[in-house]
């Protein structure tokens, strides 16, 4: 009987969905840091120094990815308008993004996803499936990569870099 329970538990864990947090971190690559000899003819646009210049680059990346920028609720983030990222049979998922620069070297993108069903009720999603995360962030990741930001898939990558 105990073997059966362990086998059932093992099979059930293989069927569990893979969940992602509602944010993704990006690191400003060393190549994107401002240098005195930076050429304007490079393929990736270098990030300028300063918070205002970084904010302009992030807003441009959001617009390139097709997100509409709206006034933020907090002064230290860049917010987007709500956009539908998934349409199901009985529900839809809408999301908005908040981009928050962290320590001048990182940018965290928060995804605020809300599921609406056909009866009108809504619920905030506490996590994202891989498909929802890809639909919400793939265009943003590509636009940020054009500007020299590299996506960090796990906090461990950032921690390893900090200890190097």
Short mmCIF file of C-alpha atoms in Angstrom, two decimals:
data_model
loop_
_atom_site.label_atom_id
_atom_site.label_comp_id
_atom_site.label_asym_id
_atom_site.label_seq_id
_atom_site.Cartn_x
_atom_site.Cartn_y
_atom_site.Cartn_z
CA UNK A 1 0.00 0.00 0.00
CA UNK A 2 2.82 2.39 0.86
CA UNK A 3 4.45 1.76 -2.53
CA UNK A 4 1.18 2.59 -4.25
CA UNK A 5 0.94 5.91 -2.37
CA UNK A 6 4.52 6.82 -3.30
CA UNK A 7 3.92 5.88 -6.95
CA UNK A 8 0.74 7.94 -7.03
CA UNK A 9 2.50 10.92 -5.45
CA UNK A 10 5.35 10.61 -7.96
CA UNK A 11 2.92 10.56 -10.90
CA UNK A 12 0.91 13.47 -9.50
CA UNK A 13 4.00 15.67 -9.17
CA UNK A 14 4.82 15.05 -12.81
CA UNK A 15 1.39 16.36 -13.77
CA UNK A 16 1.71 19.57 -11.76
CA UNK A 17 1.82 22.75 -13.86
CA UNK A 18 4.99 24.76 -13.97
CA UNK A 19 4.35 28.10 -12.32
CA UNK A 20 6.23 31.34 -12.71
CA UNK A 21 6.31 34.35 -10.41
CA UNK A 22 4.46 37.48 -11.46
CA UNK A 23 7.68 39.34 -12.19
CA UNK A 24 10.83 39.00 -14.26
CA UNK A 25 14.21 40.59 -13.67
CA UNK A 26 16.47 42.12 -16.31
CA UNK A 27 20.12 43.12 -15.94
CA UNK A 28 21.67 46.03 -17.78
CA UNK A 29 24.50 44.38 -19.67
CA UNK A 30 28.02 45.82 -19.34
CA UNK A 31 28.02 46.54 -23.09
CA UNK A 32 25.01 48.83 -22.58
CA UNK A 33 26.71 50.86 -19.86
CA UNK A 34 27.70 54.29 -21.14
CA UNK A 35 31.27 54.62 -22.40
CA UNK A 36 33.19 57.53 -23.82
CA UNK A 37 33.88 55.65 -27.07
CA UNK A 38 30.36 54.34 -27.66
CA UNK A 39 29.49 54.38 -31.31
CA UNK A 40 26.07 55.42 -32.55
CA UNK A 41 26.32 52.78 -35.26
CA UNK A 42 26.10 49.78 -32.95
CA UNK A 43 23.22 47.39 -33.38
CA UNK A 44 22.03 47.53 -29.76
CA UNK A 45 21.13 50.94 -28.45
CA UNK A 46 23.28 51.82 -25.43
CA UNK A 47 21.52 52.92 -22.29
CA UNK A 48 22.38 56.44 -21.24
CA UNK A 49 23.34 57.19 -17.69
CA UNK A 50 20.86 58.68 -15.25
CA UNK A 51 17.40 57.77 -14.09
CA UNK A 52 15.61 59.99 -16.61
CA UNK A 53 17.49 58.48 -19.55
CA UNK A 54 16.84 54.94 -18.30
CA UNK A 55 13.16 55.78 -17.91
CA UNK A 56 13.04 57.09 -21.49
CA UNK A 57 14.64 53.88 -22.76
CA UNK A 58 12.16 51.73 -20.82
CA UNK A 59 9.18 53.74 -22.11
CA UNK A 60 10.50 53.40 -25.68
CA UNK A 61 10.89 49.64 -25.20
CA UNK A 62 7.32 49.32 -23.93
CA UNK A 63 5.97 51.27 -26.90
CA UNK A 64 8.05 49.14 -29.28
CA UNK A 65 6.51 46.03 -27.69
CA UNK A 66 2.99 47.39 -28.23
CA UNK A 67 2.13 48.40 -24.65
CA UNK A 68 0.49 51.78 -23.97
CA UNK A 69 2.19 53.73 -21.18
CA UNK A 70 -0.09 55.39 -18.59
CA UNK A 71 0.66 57.58 -15.55
CA UNK A 72 1.87 55.33 -12.70
CA UNK A 73 0.37 55.01 -9.23
CA UNK A 74 3.86 55.33 -7.70
CA UNK A 75 6.62 57.67 -8.77
CA UNK A 76 9.37 55.07 -9.08
CA UNK A 77 7.72 52.79 -11.67
CA UNK A 78 6.58 52.94 -15.27
CA UNK A 79 3.06 51.57 -15.78
CA UNK A 80 1.18 50.30 -18.80
CA UNK A 81 -2.48 50.16 -19.69
CA UNK A 82 -4.42 46.91 -19.35
CA UNK A 83 -4.13 44.56 -22.34
CA UNK A 84 -5.78 41.20 -23.04
CA UNK A 85 -3.20 38.43 -23.13
CA UNK A 86 -5.44 35.35 -23.29
CA UNK A 87 -8.97 34.62 -24.42
CA UNK A 88 -10.52 31.36 -23.29
CA UNK A 89 -13.97 29.85 -23.71
CA UNK A 90 -15.34 31.07 -20.40
CA UNK A 91 -12.76 33.61 -19.31
CA UNK A 92 -10.18 36.13 -20.45
CA UNK A 93 -6.92 37.20 -18.85
CA UNK A 94 -5.94 40.85 -18.90
CA UNK A 95 -2.61 42.19 -17.71
CA UNK A 96 -0.80 45.42 -17.05
CA UNK A 97 2.91 45.87 -16.46
CA UNK A 98 4.97 47.90 -13.99
CA UNK A 99 8.67 48.41 -14.70
CA UNK A 100 10.78 49.30 -11.68
CA UNK A 101 14.49 50.16 -11.98
CA UNK A 102 16.47 48.56 -9.13
CA UNK A 103 19.85 49.83 -7.96
CA UNK A 104 20.76 51.23 -11.38
CA UNK A 105 21.78 47.78 -12.67
CA UNK A 106 18.51 45.85 -12.78
CA UNK A 107 14.94 46.36 -13.93
CA UNK A 108 12.06 44.32 -12.52
CA UNK A 109 8.92 43.91 -14.64
CA UNK A 110 5.81 43.11 -12.60
CA UNK A 111 2.86 41.50 -14.39
CA UNK A 112 -0.53 42.29 -12.85
CA UNK A 113 -2.79 39.64 -14.38
CA UNK A 114 -6.54 39.45 -13.76
CA UNK A 115 -8.86 36.66 -14.94
CA UNK A 116 -12.41 37.71 -15.87
CA UNK A 117 -15.07 35.06 -16.37
CA UNK A 118 -18.28 35.25 -18.42
CA UNK A 119 -20.34 36.12 -15.34
CA UNK A 120 -18.34 39.29 -14.74
CA UNK A 121 -16.34 38.28 -11.69
CA UNK A 122 -12.60 38.93 -11.60
CA UNK A 123 -9.73 37.39 -9.71
CA UNK A 124 -6.09 38.41 -9.53
CA UNK A 125 -3.73 35.64 -10.58
CA UNK A 126 -1.17 34.89 -7.84
CA UNK A 127 1.18 33.21 -10.34
CA UNK A 128 1.58 32.88 -14.09
CA UNK A 129 1.68 29.77 -16.20
CA UNK A 130 4.52 29.61 -18.69
CA UNK A 131 2.16 30.45 -21.57
CA UNK A 132 0.74 33.53 -19.85
CA UNK A 133 4.21 34.71 -18.92
CA UNK A 134 5.41 34.30 -22.50
CA UNK A 135 2.40 36.14 -23.94
CA UNK A 136 2.84 39.02 -21.51
CA UNK A 137 6.62 39.36 -21.63
CA UNK A 138 8.06 38.00 -24.90
CA UNK A 139 7.67 41.28 -26.83
CA UNK A 140 8.94 43.28 -23.86
CA UNK A 141 11.93 40.97 -23.46
CA UNK A 142 12.86 41.41 -27.13
CA UNK A 143 12.49 45.20 -26.95
CA UNK A 144 14.57 45.39 -23.78
CA UNK A 145 17.21 43.11 -25.34
CA UNK A 146 17.51 45.60 -28.23
CA UNK A 147 18.40 48.18 -25.59
CA UNK A 148 21.00 46.06 -23.82
CA UNK A 149 18.96 44.49 -21.00
CA UNK A 150 19.39 40.76 -20.45
CA UNK A 151 16.58 38.67 -18.94
CA UNK A 152 17.49 36.78 -15.78
CA UNK A 153 15.42 33.62 -15.59
CA UNK A 154 16.17 32.84 -11.96
CA UNK A 155 17.24 34.91 -8.96
CA UNK A 156 20.20 32.53 -8.64
CA UNK A 157 21.75 33.96 -11.82
CA UNK A 158 21.70 37.45 -10.32
CA UNK A 159 23.16 36.16 -7.05
CA UNK A 160 25.97 34.34 -8.85
CA UNK A 161 26.89 37.52 -10.70
CA UNK A 162 26.94 39.51 -7.46
CA UNK A 163 29.45 37.10 -5.92
CA UNK A 164 31.81 37.13 -8.93
#
